[in-house]
PDB file of C-alpha atoms and ligand atoms in Angstrom:
ATOM      1  CA  MET Z   2       9.488  -3.215  77.630  1.00  0.00           C
ATOM      2  CA  LYS Z   3      12.116  -4.904  75.376  1.00  0.00           C
ATOM      3  CA  LYS Z   4      12.003  -3.997  71.831  1.00  0.00           C
ATOM      4  CA  PHE Z   5      11.239  -6.613  69.167  1.00  0.00           C
ATOM      5  CA  ILE Z   6      13.658  -4.413  66.622  1.00  0.00           C
ATOM      6  CA  ASP Z   7      16.545  -5.579  69.514  1.00  0.00           C
ATOM      7  CA  SER Z   8      15.441  -8.840  69.281  1.00  0.00           C
ATOM      8  CA  PRO Z   9      17.469 -11.802  68.262  1.00  0.00           C
ATOM      9  CA  PHE Z  10      15.072 -13.108  66.350  1.00  0.00           C
ATOM     10  CA  VAL Z  11      15.619  -9.898  63.589  1.00  0.00           C
ATOM     11  CA  LYS Z  12      19.732 -10.195  64.654  1.00  0.00           C
ATOM     12  CA  ALA Z  13      18.713 -14.002  63.165  1.00  0.00           C
ATOM     13  CA  MET Z  14      17.210 -12.480  59.541  1.00  0.00           C
ATOM     14  CA  SER Z  15      19.110  -9.080  59.059  1.00  0.00           C
ATOM     15  CA  GLU Z  16      22.278 -11.078  59.396  1.00  0.00           C
ATOM     16  CA  VAL Z  17      21.123 -14.371  57.143  1.00  0.00           C
ATOM     17  CA  THR Z  18      19.934 -12.141  54.408  1.00  0.00           C
ATOM     18  CA  ALA Z  19      23.211  -9.796  54.198  1.00  0.00           C
ATOM     19  CA  ASN Z  20      25.204 -13.206  54.429  1.00  0.00           C
ATOM     20  CA  MET Z  21      23.252 -14.846  51.965  1.00  0.00           C
ATOM     21  CA  TYR Z  22      23.299 -11.676  49.487  1.00  0.00           C
ATOM     22  CA  ARG Z  23      26.433 -11.607  49.691  1.00  0.00           C
ATOM     23  CA  GLN Z  24      27.055 -15.133  47.503  1.00  0.00           C
ATOM     24  CA  GLY Z  25      24.855 -13.813  44.976  1.00  0.00           C
ATOM     25  CA  TRP Z  26      22.571 -15.964  45.414  1.00  0.00           C
ATOM     26  CA  ASP Z  27      19.490 -13.160  46.234  1.00  0.00           C
ATOM     27  CA  GLU Z  28      19.101 -11.089  43.100  1.00  0.00           C
ATOM     28  CA  ARG Z  29      16.843  -8.192  43.718  1.00  0.00           C
ATOM     29  CA  ASN Z  30      13.592  -9.048  45.521  1.00  0.00           C
ATOM     30  CA  GLY Z  31      14.638 -13.121  44.935  1.00  0.00           C
ATOM     31  CA  GLY Z  32      14.657 -15.716  48.385  1.00  0.00           C
ATOM     32  CA  ASN Z  33      12.379 -15.346  51.245  1.00  0.00           C
ATOM     33  CA  ILE Z  34      12.563 -16.932  55.165  1.00  0.00           C
ATOM     34  CA  SER Z  35      10.338 -17.837  57.599  1.00  0.00           C
ATOM     35  CA  TYR Z  36      11.062 -18.090  61.400  1.00  0.00           C
ATOM     36  CA  LEU Z  37       9.007 -20.068  63.928  1.00  0.00           C
ATOM     37  CA  ILE Z  38       9.075 -17.867  67.094  1.00  0.00           C
ATOM     38  CA  ASP Z  39       7.868 -19.914  70.471  1.00  0.00           C
ATOM     39  CA  ASP Z  40       5.397 -17.907  72.653  1.00  0.00           C
ATOM     40  CA  LYS Z  41       7.305 -17.710  75.642  1.00  0.00           C
ATOM     41  CA  TYR Z  42       9.326 -15.168  73.116  1.00  0.00           C
ATOM     42  CA  ILE Z  43       6.454 -13.366  71.815  1.00  0.00           C
ATOM     43  CA  LYS Z  44       5.234 -12.383  75.479  1.00  0.00           C
ATOM     44  CA  GLN Z  45       8.205 -10.951  76.493  1.00  0.00           C
ATOM     45  CA  TYR Z  46       7.881  -8.397  73.256  1.00  0.00           C
ATOM     46  CA  PHE Z  47       4.421  -8.112  73.123  1.00  0.00           C
ATOM     47  CA  PRO Z  48       2.527  -8.941  76.703  1.00  0.00           C
ATOM     48  CA  LYS Z  49      -0.348  -7.562  75.187  1.00  0.00           C
ATOM     49  CA  GLU Z  50      -0.597  -8.553  71.649  1.00  0.00           C
ATOM     50  CA  LYS Z  51      -2.320  -6.239  69.620  1.00  0.00           C
ATOM     51  CA  VAL Z  52      -3.061  -6.568  65.902  1.00  0.00           C
ATOM     52  CA  ILE Z  53      -2.008  -3.800  63.506  1.00  0.00           C
ATOM     53  CA  ARG Z  54      -4.282  -5.344  60.671  1.00  0.00           C
ATOM     54  CA  ASP Z  55      -5.458  -8.912  58.856  1.00  0.00           C
ATOM     55  CA  ILE Z  56      -3.630  -9.914  55.431  1.00  0.00           C
ATOM     56  CA  PRO Z  57      -5.527 -12.184  54.047  1.00  0.00           C
ATOM     57  CA  MET Z  58      -4.349 -16.118  53.089  1.00  0.00           C
ATOM     58  CA  THR Z  59      -5.115 -17.937  50.056  1.00  0.00           C
ATOM     59  CA  PHE Z  60      -5.237 -21.677  51.744  1.00  0.00           C
ATOM     60  CA  ALA Z  61      -6.009 -22.871  54.742  1.00  0.00           C
ATOM     61  CA  ALA Z  62      -3.900 -23.574  57.093  1.00  0.00           C
ATOM     62  CA  ASP Z  63      -3.034 -26.941  58.894  1.00  0.00           C
ATOM     63  CA  PRO Z  64      -4.053 -26.793  62.651  1.00  0.00           C
ATOM     64  CA  ILE Z  65      -0.463 -27.856  63.400  1.00  0.00           C
ATOM     65  CA  VAL Z  66       0.653 -23.998  62.349  1.00  0.00           C
ATOM     66  CA  ARG Z  67      -2.227 -22.288  63.347  1.00  0.00           C
ATOM     67  CA  ASN Z  68      -2.189 -19.589  66.548  1.00  0.00           C
ATOM     68  CA  LYS Z  69       1.675 -20.121  65.643  1.00  0.00           C
ATOM     69  CA  CYS Z  70       4.194 -16.918  65.226  1.00  0.00           C
ATOM     70  CA  PHE Z  71       6.502 -16.454  62.250  1.00  0.00           C
ATOM     71  CA  LEU Z  72       8.884 -13.202  61.311  1.00  0.00           C
ATOM     72  CA  VAL Z  73       8.608 -13.279  57.209  1.00  0.00           C
ATOM     73  CA  THR Z  74      10.301 -11.821  55.011  1.00  0.00           C
ATOM     74  CA  GLY Z  75       8.663  -9.325  52.701  1.00  0.00           C
ATOM     75  CA  THR Z  76       6.660  -9.886  49.370  1.00  0.00           C
ATOM     76  CA  GLY Z  77       8.649  -7.090  46.817  1.00  0.00           C
ATOM     77  CA  LYS Z  78      11.284  -6.772  49.294  1.00  0.00           C
ATOM     78  CA  TYR Z  79      15.004  -7.591  48.659  1.00  0.00           C
ATOM     79  CA  PHE Z  80      17.206  -9.156  51.092  1.00  0.00           C
ATOM     80  CA  LYS Z  81      20.378  -6.845  50.679  1.00  0.00           C
ATOM     81  CA  ASN Z  82      17.640  -4.018  52.620  1.00  0.00           C
ATOM     82  CA  VAL Z  83      16.351  -5.855  55.387  1.00  0.00           C
ATOM     83  CA  MET Z  84      19.615  -5.233  57.775  1.00  0.00           C
ATOM     84  CA  LYS Z  85      19.160  -1.414  57.238  1.00  0.00           C
ATOM     85  CA  ASP Z  86      15.006  -1.808  57.518  1.00  0.00           C
ATOM     86  CA  PRO Z  87      14.197  -4.851  58.924  1.00  0.00           C
ATOM     87  CA  GLU Z  88      10.568  -3.519  59.982  1.00  0.00           C
ATOM     88  CA  THR Z  89       9.719  -2.428  56.129  1.00  0.00           C
ATOM     89  CA  ASN Z  90      11.412  -5.477  54.922  1.00  0.00           C
ATOM     90  CA  LEU Z  91      10.650  -8.064  57.493  1.00  0.00           C
ATOM     91  CA  GLY Z  92       6.413  -9.155  59.735  1.00  0.00           C
ATOM     92  CA  LEU Z  93       5.813 -10.639  62.162  1.00  0.00           C
ATOM     93  CA  VAL Z  94       2.417 -12.368  61.975  1.00  0.00           C
ATOM     94  CA  ARG Z  95       0.178 -15.151  64.315  1.00  0.00           C
ATOM     95  CA  ILE Z  96      -1.003 -17.120  62.478  1.00  0.00           C
ATOM     96  CA  ALA Z  97      -5.166 -16.963  63.548  1.00  0.00           C
ATOM     97  CA  LYS Z  98      -7.076 -19.626  64.922  1.00  0.00           C
ATOM     98  CA  ASN Z  99      -9.510 -20.464  62.011  1.00  0.00           C
ATOM     99  CA  GLY Z 100      -6.210 -20.940  60.061  1.00  0.00           C
ATOM    100  CA  LYS Z 101      -7.675 -18.260  57.486  1.00  0.00           C
ATOM    101  CA  VAL Z 102      -5.624 -15.265  57.901  1.00  0.00           C
ATOM    102  CA  ALA Z 103      -2.762 -13.963  59.467  1.00  0.00           C
ATOM    103  CA  HIS Z 104      -2.419 -11.463  62.421  1.00  0.00           C
ATOM    104  CA  LEU Z 105       0.047  -9.065  61.576  1.00  0.00           C
ATOM    105  CA  LEU Z 106       1.711  -8.164  65.244  1.00  0.00           C
ATOM    106  CA  TRP Z 107       5.186  -6.186  63.797  1.00  0.00           C
ATOM    107  CA  GLY Z 108       6.768  -5.024  60.290  1.00  0.00           C
ATOM    108  CA  TYR Z 109       5.586  -4.566  56.881  1.00  0.00           C
ATOM    109  CA  LYS Z 110       5.783  -0.790  57.504  1.00  0.00           C
ATOM    110  CA  GLY Z 111       3.865   1.006  54.752  1.00  0.00           C
ATOM    111  CA  GLY Z 112       1.265  -1.692  54.396  1.00  0.00           C
ATOM    112  CA  GLY Z 113       3.429  -4.187  52.955  1.00  0.00           C
ATOM    113  CA  LYS Z 114       2.659  -7.641  53.243  1.00  0.00           C
ATOM    114  CA  PHE Z 115       4.401 -11.987  53.574  1.00  0.00           C
ATOM    115  CA  THR Z 116       5.940 -12.963  50.723  1.00  0.00           C
ATOM    116  CA  SER Z 117       4.224 -14.441  47.480  1.00  0.00           C
ATOM    117  CA  GLU Z 118       6.028 -18.051  48.742  1.00  0.00           C
ATOM    118  CA  PHE Z 119       3.978 -18.040  51.955  1.00  0.00           C
ATOM    119  CA  PRO Z 120       1.886 -21.048  51.105  1.00  0.00           C
ATOM    120  CA  ALA Z 121       4.757 -22.993  50.764  1.00  0.00           C
ATOM    121  CA  HIS Z 122       6.691 -21.364  53.926  1.00  0.00           C
ATOM    122  CA  ILE Z 123       3.345 -22.203  55.811  1.00  0.00           C
ATOM    123  CA  MET Z 124       2.776 -25.668  54.626  1.00  0.00           C
ATOM    124  CA  CYS Z 125       6.456 -26.694  54.274  1.00  0.00           C
ATOM    125  CA  HIS Z 126       6.479 -26.102  58.388  1.00  0.00           C
ATOM    126  CA  THR Z 127       3.722 -27.913  58.375  1.00  0.00           C
ATOM    127  CA  GLU Z 128       5.251 -31.085  57.241  1.00  0.00           C
ATOM    128  CA  ARG Z 129       8.760 -30.115  59.118  1.00  0.00           C
ATOM    129  CA  LEU Z 130       7.159 -29.984  62.268  1.00  0.00           C
ATOM    130  CA  LYS Z 131       5.374 -33.206  62.087  1.00  0.00           C
ATOM    131  CA  VAL Z 132       8.610 -34.982  61.617  1.00  0.00           C
ATOM    132  CA  ASN Z 133      10.931 -32.320  63.229  1.00  0.00           C
ATOM    133  CA  PRO Z 134       8.986 -31.175  66.165  1.00  0.00           C
ATOM    134  CA  ASN Z 135      12.089 -28.267  66.771  1.00  0.00           C
ATOM    135  CA  ASN Z 136      11.940 -27.709  63.020  1.00  0.00           C
ATOM    136  CA  ARG Z 137      11.724 -23.140  63.298  1.00  0.00           C
ATOM    137  CA  ILE Z 138      13.596 -21.880  59.677  1.00  0.00           C
ATOM    138  CA  ILE Z 139      12.106 -22.431  56.647  1.00  0.00           C
ATOM    139  CA  MET Z 140      14.756 -21.138  53.703  1.00  0.00           C
ATOM    140  CA  HIS Z 141      14.169 -20.664  50.160  1.00  0.00           C
ATOM    141  CA  THR Z 142      16.947 -18.671  47.857  1.00  0.00           C
ATOM    142  CA  HIS Z 143      18.113 -18.914  44.431  1.00  0.00           C
ATOM    143  CA  PRO Z 144      21.705 -19.996  44.097  1.00  0.00           C
ATOM    144  CA  THR Z 145      23.415 -20.030  41.285  1.00  0.00           C
ATOM    145  CA  TYR Z 146      25.445 -23.132  40.555  1.00  0.00           C
ATOM    146  CA  THR Z 147      22.559 -25.205  41.839  1.00  0.00           C
ATOM    147  CA  MET Z 148      20.696 -23.662  39.925  1.00  0.00           C
ATOM    148  CA  CYS Z 149      22.886 -24.797  36.705  1.00  0.00           C
ATOM    149  CA  MET Z 150      23.243 -28.715  38.217  1.00  0.00           C
ATOM    150  CA  GLY Z 151      19.268 -28.231  37.717  1.00  0.00           C
ATOM    151  CA  ALA Z 152      19.117 -27.438  34.698  1.00  0.00           C
ATOM    152  CA  SER Z 153      22.352 -29.820  33.491  1.00  0.00           C
ATOM    153  CA  THR Z 154      20.718 -32.850  35.316  1.00  0.00           C
ATOM    154  CA  PRO Z 155      17.465 -35.029  34.699  1.00  0.00           C
ATOM    155  CA  VAL Z 156      14.544 -34.366  36.976  1.00  0.00           C
ATOM    156  CA  SER Z 157      15.503 -37.819  39.463  1.00  0.00           C
ATOM    157  CA  GLU Z 158      16.152 -37.215  43.136  1.00  0.00           C
ATOM    158  CA  LYS Z 159      18.806 -40.145  42.357  1.00  0.00           C
ATOM    159  CA  GLU Z 160      21.060 -38.644  39.956  1.00  0.00           C
ATOM    160  CA  PHE Z 161      20.998 -35.504  41.432  1.00  0.00           C
ATOM    161  CA  THR Z 162      21.459 -36.871  44.806  1.00  0.00           C
ATOM    162  CA  LYS Z 163      24.294 -39.013  43.029  1.00  0.00           C
ATOM    163  CA  ARG Z 164      26.100 -36.186  40.998  1.00  0.00           C
ATOM    164  CA  LEU Z 165      26.100 -34.379  44.760  1.00  0.00           C
ATOM    165  CA  TRP Z 166      27.718 -37.070  46.509  1.00  0.00           C
ATOM    166  CA  THR Z 167      30.030 -38.620  44.282  1.00  0.00           C
ATOM    167  CA  SER Z 168      31.304 -34.929  44.562  1.00  0.00           C
ATOM    168  CA  ASN Z 169      31.942 -33.739  48.051  1.00  0.00           C
ATOM    169  CA  THR Z 170      32.346 -36.420  50.736  1.00  0.00           C
ATOM    170  CA  GLU Z 171      31.056 -33.639  52.698  1.00  0.00           C
ATOM    171  CA  ALA Z 172      27.727 -34.185  50.676  1.00  0.00           C
ATOM    172  CA  ILE Z 173      26.446 -37.380  51.894  1.00  0.00           C
ATOM    173  CA  VAL Z 174      27.473 -36.301  55.246  1.00  0.00           C
ATOM    174  CA  VAL Z 175      25.176 -33.547  55.085  1.00  0.00           C
ATOM    175  CA  PHE Z 176      22.453 -34.618  54.120  1.00  0.00           C
ATOM    176  CA  PRO Z 177      21.775 -38.680  53.583  1.00  0.00           C
ATOM    177  CA  GLU Z 178      18.653 -38.302  52.915  1.00  0.00           C
ATOM    178  CA  GLY Z 179      19.538 -37.288  49.746  1.00  0.00           C
ATOM    179  CA  ILE Z 180      17.858 -33.783  47.871  1.00  0.00           C
ATOM    180  CA  GLY Z 181      14.358 -33.411  46.824  1.00  0.00           C
ATOM    181  CA  VAL Z 182      13.597 -32.496  43.500  1.00  0.00           C
ATOM    182  CA  LEU Z 183      10.659 -30.843  41.771  1.00  0.00           C
ATOM    183  CA  PRO Z 184       9.917 -30.050  38.027  1.00  0.00           C
ATOM    184  CA  CYS Z 185       9.803 -26.181  36.501  1.00  0.00           C
ATOM    185  CA  MET Z 186       7.065 -25.328  38.054  1.00  0.00           C
ATOM    186  CA  VAL Z 187       4.982 -21.901  38.789  1.00  0.00           C
ATOM    187  CA  CYS Z 188       5.719 -20.047  41.611  1.00  0.00           C
ATOM    188  CA  GLY Z 189       4.488 -18.202  43.935  1.00  0.00           C
ATOM    189  CA  THR Z 190       0.953 -20.590  44.381  1.00  0.00           C
ATOM    190  CA  ASN Z 191      -0.718 -23.304  46.815  1.00  0.00           C
ATOM    191  CA  LEU Z 192       0.451 -25.951  43.908  1.00  0.00           C
ATOM    192  CA  ILE Z 193       4.060 -25.711  43.791  1.00  0.00           C
ATOM    193  CA  GLY Z 194       3.896 -25.120  48.332  1.00  0.00           C
ATOM    194  CA  GLU Z 195       1.757 -28.666  48.423  1.00  0.00           C
ATOM    195  CA  GLU Z 196       4.426 -30.138  46.397  1.00  0.00           C
ATOM    196  CA  THR Z 197       7.587 -29.118  48.406  1.00  0.00           C
ATOM    197  CA  ALA Z 198       5.962 -29.489  51.759  1.00  0.00           C
ATOM    198  CA  LYS Z 199       5.462 -33.560  50.461  1.00  0.00           C
ATOM    199  CA  LYS Z 200       9.044 -33.814  49.455  1.00  0.00           C
ATOM    200  CA  MET Z 201       9.293 -32.076  52.508  1.00  0.00           C
ATOM    201  CA  ARG Z 202       8.403 -35.210  55.138  1.00  0.00           C
ATOM    202  CA  LYS Z 203      11.438 -37.356  53.296  1.00  0.00           C
ATOM    203  CA  PHE Z 204      13.649 -34.377  52.429  1.00  0.00           C
ATOM    204  CA  ARG Z 205      15.145 -31.692  54.471  1.00  0.00           C
ATOM    205  CA  ILE Z 206      16.359 -29.565  51.716  1.00  0.00           C
ATOM    206  CA  VAL Z 207      13.940 -29.651  47.388  1.00  0.00           C
ATOM    207  CA  SER Z 208      15.226 -28.283  44.775  1.00  0.00           C
ATOM    208  CA  TRP Z 209      12.954 -26.110  42.272  1.00  0.00           C
ATOM    209  CA  THR Z 210      14.599 -27.036  39.238  1.00  0.00           C
ATOM    210  CA  ASN Z 211      14.842 -23.402  36.979  1.00  0.00           C
ATOM    211  CA  HIS Z 212      14.461 -21.222  39.598  1.00  0.00           C
ATOM    212  CA  GLY Z 213      16.312 -22.291  43.212  1.00  0.00           C
ATOM    213  CA  ILE Z 214      16.512 -24.418  46.373  1.00  0.00           C
ATOM    214  CA  TYR Z 215      14.140 -24.612  50.153  1.00  0.00           C
ATOM    215  CA  GLY Z 216      15.823 -26.006  52.784  1.00  0.00           C
ATOM    216  CA  CYS Z 217      15.022 -25.886  55.890  1.00  0.00           C
ATOM    217  CA  GLY Z 218      16.325 -26.290  59.792  1.00  0.00           C
ATOM    218  CA  ASN Z 219      16.066 -25.684  63.893  1.00  0.00           C
ATOM    219  CA  ASP Z 220      17.974 -22.612  63.527  1.00  0.00           C
ATOM    220  CA  MET Z 221      19.358 -20.239  60.654  1.00  0.00           C
ATOM    221  CA  ASP Z 222      22.384 -22.347  61.031  1.00  0.00           C
ATOM    222  CA  GLU Z 223      21.423 -25.344  59.884  1.00  0.00           C
ATOM    223  CA  ALA Z 224      19.255 -24.123  57.333  1.00  0.00           C
ATOM    224  CA  PHE Z 225      22.038 -22.186  55.775  1.00  0.00           C
ATOM    225  CA  GLY Z 226      24.258 -24.447  55.934  1.00  0.00           C
ATOM    226  CA  LEU Z 227      22.308 -27.173  54.347  1.00  0.00           C
ATOM    227  CA  ILE Z 228      21.502 -24.734  51.437  1.00  0.00           C
ATOM    228  CA  GLU Z 229      25.807 -23.836  51.797  1.00  0.00           C
ATOM    229  CA  THR Z 230      26.826 -27.385  51.155  1.00  0.00           C
ATOM    230  CA  VAL Z 231      24.773 -28.163  48.864  1.00  0.00           C
ATOM    231  CA  GLU Z 232      25.542 -25.160  46.672  1.00  0.00           C
ATOM    232  CA  LYS Z 233      29.413 -25.376  46.887  1.00  0.00           C
ATOM    233  CA  THR Z 234      28.934 -28.919  46.011  1.00  0.00           C
ATOM    234  CA  ALA Z 235      27.024 -28.181  43.016  1.00  0.00           C
ATOM    235  CA  MET Z 236      29.634 -25.414  41.931  1.00  0.00           C
ATOM    236  CA  VAL Z 237      32.490 -28.323  42.540  1.00  0.00           C
ATOM    237  CA  TYR Z 238      30.238 -30.413  40.177  1.00  0.00           C
ATOM    238  CA  MET Z 239      29.509 -27.385  37.272  1.00  0.00           C
ATOM    239  CA  ILE Z 240      33.175 -25.800  37.243  1.00  0.00           C
ATOM    240  CA  SER Z 241      34.700 -29.716  37.058  1.00  0.00           C
ATOM    241  CA  LEU Z 242      32.046 -30.931  34.364  1.00  0.00           C
ATOM    242  CA  GLY Z 243      33.227 -32.999  31.486  1.00  0.00           C
ATOM    243  CA  HIS Z 244      37.011 -32.741  33.306  1.00  0.00           C
ATOM    244  CA  VAL Z 245      36.054 -35.503  35.729  1.00  0.00           C
ATOM    245  CA  VAL Z 246      38.979 -37.873  36.475  1.00  0.00           C
ATOM    246  CA  ASN Z 247      37.966 -39.070  39.899  1.00  0.00           C
ATOM    247  CA  VAL Z 248      34.819 -39.354  41.664  1.00  0.00           C
ATOM    248  CA  ILE Z 249      33.964 -40.481  44.967  1.00  0.00           C
ATOM    249  CA  PRO Z 250      33.795 -44.167  44.832  1.00  0.00           C
ATOM    250  CA  PRO Z 251      31.095 -46.156  45.906  1.00  0.00           C
ATOM    251  CA  LYS Z 252      33.345 -47.557  48.884  1.00  0.00           C
ATOM    252  CA  VAL Z 253      34.362 -44.331  50.208  1.00  0.00           C
ATOM    253  CA  LEU Z 254      30.437 -43.504  50.693  1.00  0.00           C
ATOM    254  CA  VAL Z 255      30.313 -46.650  52.444  1.00  0.00           C
ATOM    255  CA  GLY Z 256      32.798 -45.924  54.863  1.00  0.00           C
ATOM    256  CA  LEU Z 257      31.805 -42.386  55.861  1.00  0.00           C
ATOM    257  CA  CYS Z 258      28.207 -43.438  56.495  1.00  0.00           C
ATOM    258  CA  LYS Z 259      29.574 -46.055  58.641  1.00  0.00           C
ATOM    259  CA  LEU Z 260      31.800 -43.612  60.371  1.00  0.00           C
ATOM    260  CA  TRP Z 261      28.952 -41.300  60.561  1.00  0.00           C
ATOM    261  CA  HIS Z 262      26.274 -43.616  61.362  1.00  0.00           C
ATOM    262  CA  LEU Z 263      24.131 -42.938  57.985  1.00  0.00           C
ATOM    263  CA  HIS Z 264      21.170 -44.003  56.181  1.00  0.00           C
ATOM    264  CA  PRO Z 265      21.639 -42.981  53.015  1.00  0.00           C
ATOM    265  CA  MET Z 266      18.872 -42.475  50.137  1.00  0.00           C
ATOM    266  CA  HIS Z 267      18.102 -45.856  48.700  1.00  0.00           C
ATOM    267  CA  GLY Z 268      18.561 -46.745  45.076  1.00  0.00           C
ATOM    268  CA  VAL Z 269      21.510 -44.400  44.875  1.00  0.00           C
ATOM    269  CA  PHE Z 270      24.302 -47.057  44.960  1.00  0.00           C
ATOM    270  CA  LYS Z 271      23.746 -50.942  45.575  1.00  0.00           C
ATOM    271  CA  GLU Z 272      27.114 -50.687  48.115  1.00  0.00           C
ATOM    272  CA  LEU Z 273      24.846 -48.201  49.794  1.00  0.00           C
ATOM    273  CA  ASP Z 274      21.033 -50.092  50.225  1.00  0.00           C
ATOM    274  CA  VAL Z 275      22.343 -53.167  52.372  1.00  0.00           C
ATOM    275  CA  ILE Z 276      23.825 -50.581  55.200  1.00  0.00           C
ATOM    276  CA  LYS Z 277      21.896 -51.266  57.922  1.00  0.00           C
TER     277      LYS Z 277
HETATM  278  O1  2HA L  18      10.905 -13.836  46.498  1.00  0.00           O
HETATM  279  O2  2HA L  18      11.647 -15.549  45.578  1.00  0.00           O
HETATM  280  O3  2HA L  18      10.704 -17.563  44.493  1.00  0.00           O
HETATM  281  C1  2HA L  18      10.895 -14.019  44.922  1.00  0.00           C
HETATM  282  C2  2HA L  18      11.145 -15.648  45.043  1.00  0.00           C
HETATM  283  C3  2HA L  18       9.382 -15.693  44.237  1.00  0.00           C
HETATM  284 ZN1   ZN L  19      12.210 -18.217  44.642  1.00  0.00          ZN
END
């Protein structure tokens, strides 16, 4: 039988967490990731599914995610340690059919459990699946320059988006829908999960002011690439802050939208609002 620890899912989690740690985004136990895995793959590793233990949840999962399996980083665990010990730092859970507990199928060795941001992850998966059935990844991290931008930009989706779009021509191409923004809130709660998930109906990225960012995607590269583009752009913005002579003019943004057939967020530039 194939061992789950050798699966491409554990490999992808190990690689991306190591990479994110190296970016300096995931200090200590910062950051968490969840990966929705289809049952056709789960069956290959667990033909007779045995539940190691049940882990209580603080919210009722939506029917769309019930009975689905997620590979999730553990609470209090460090991204830098996932590669050397995936079985302690990750866990594979199946959300119970009643949506109230998570059945542990693999991992969290030594009695661990899923990230404190599990509500936000599962609620975000729920909303993303409704708009994109292929969404598999929810990724949360603390990228330095994105946090600096959050601290120095009004809590406004349009303003944050405008500053990003006008700093890097890749920005509007990678996230034409803009960036969702939440004010500073208590993390690890159902409330921040609900608010983030609401934003995820419209945006694939959501900034948590004074905390970090949430991103999503069909695969690890997509979710990581999205956050990486926001962070790179925020870095350009913050480093050049106060010295900028050239910002990207609306006509170049219009040109990019036409070239890539994009439908950009409304209300940022009037020149963009008329694009069909
Ligand atoms: O897992 O990043 O948001 C630690 C965090 C909480
Ligand atoms: Zn965090």
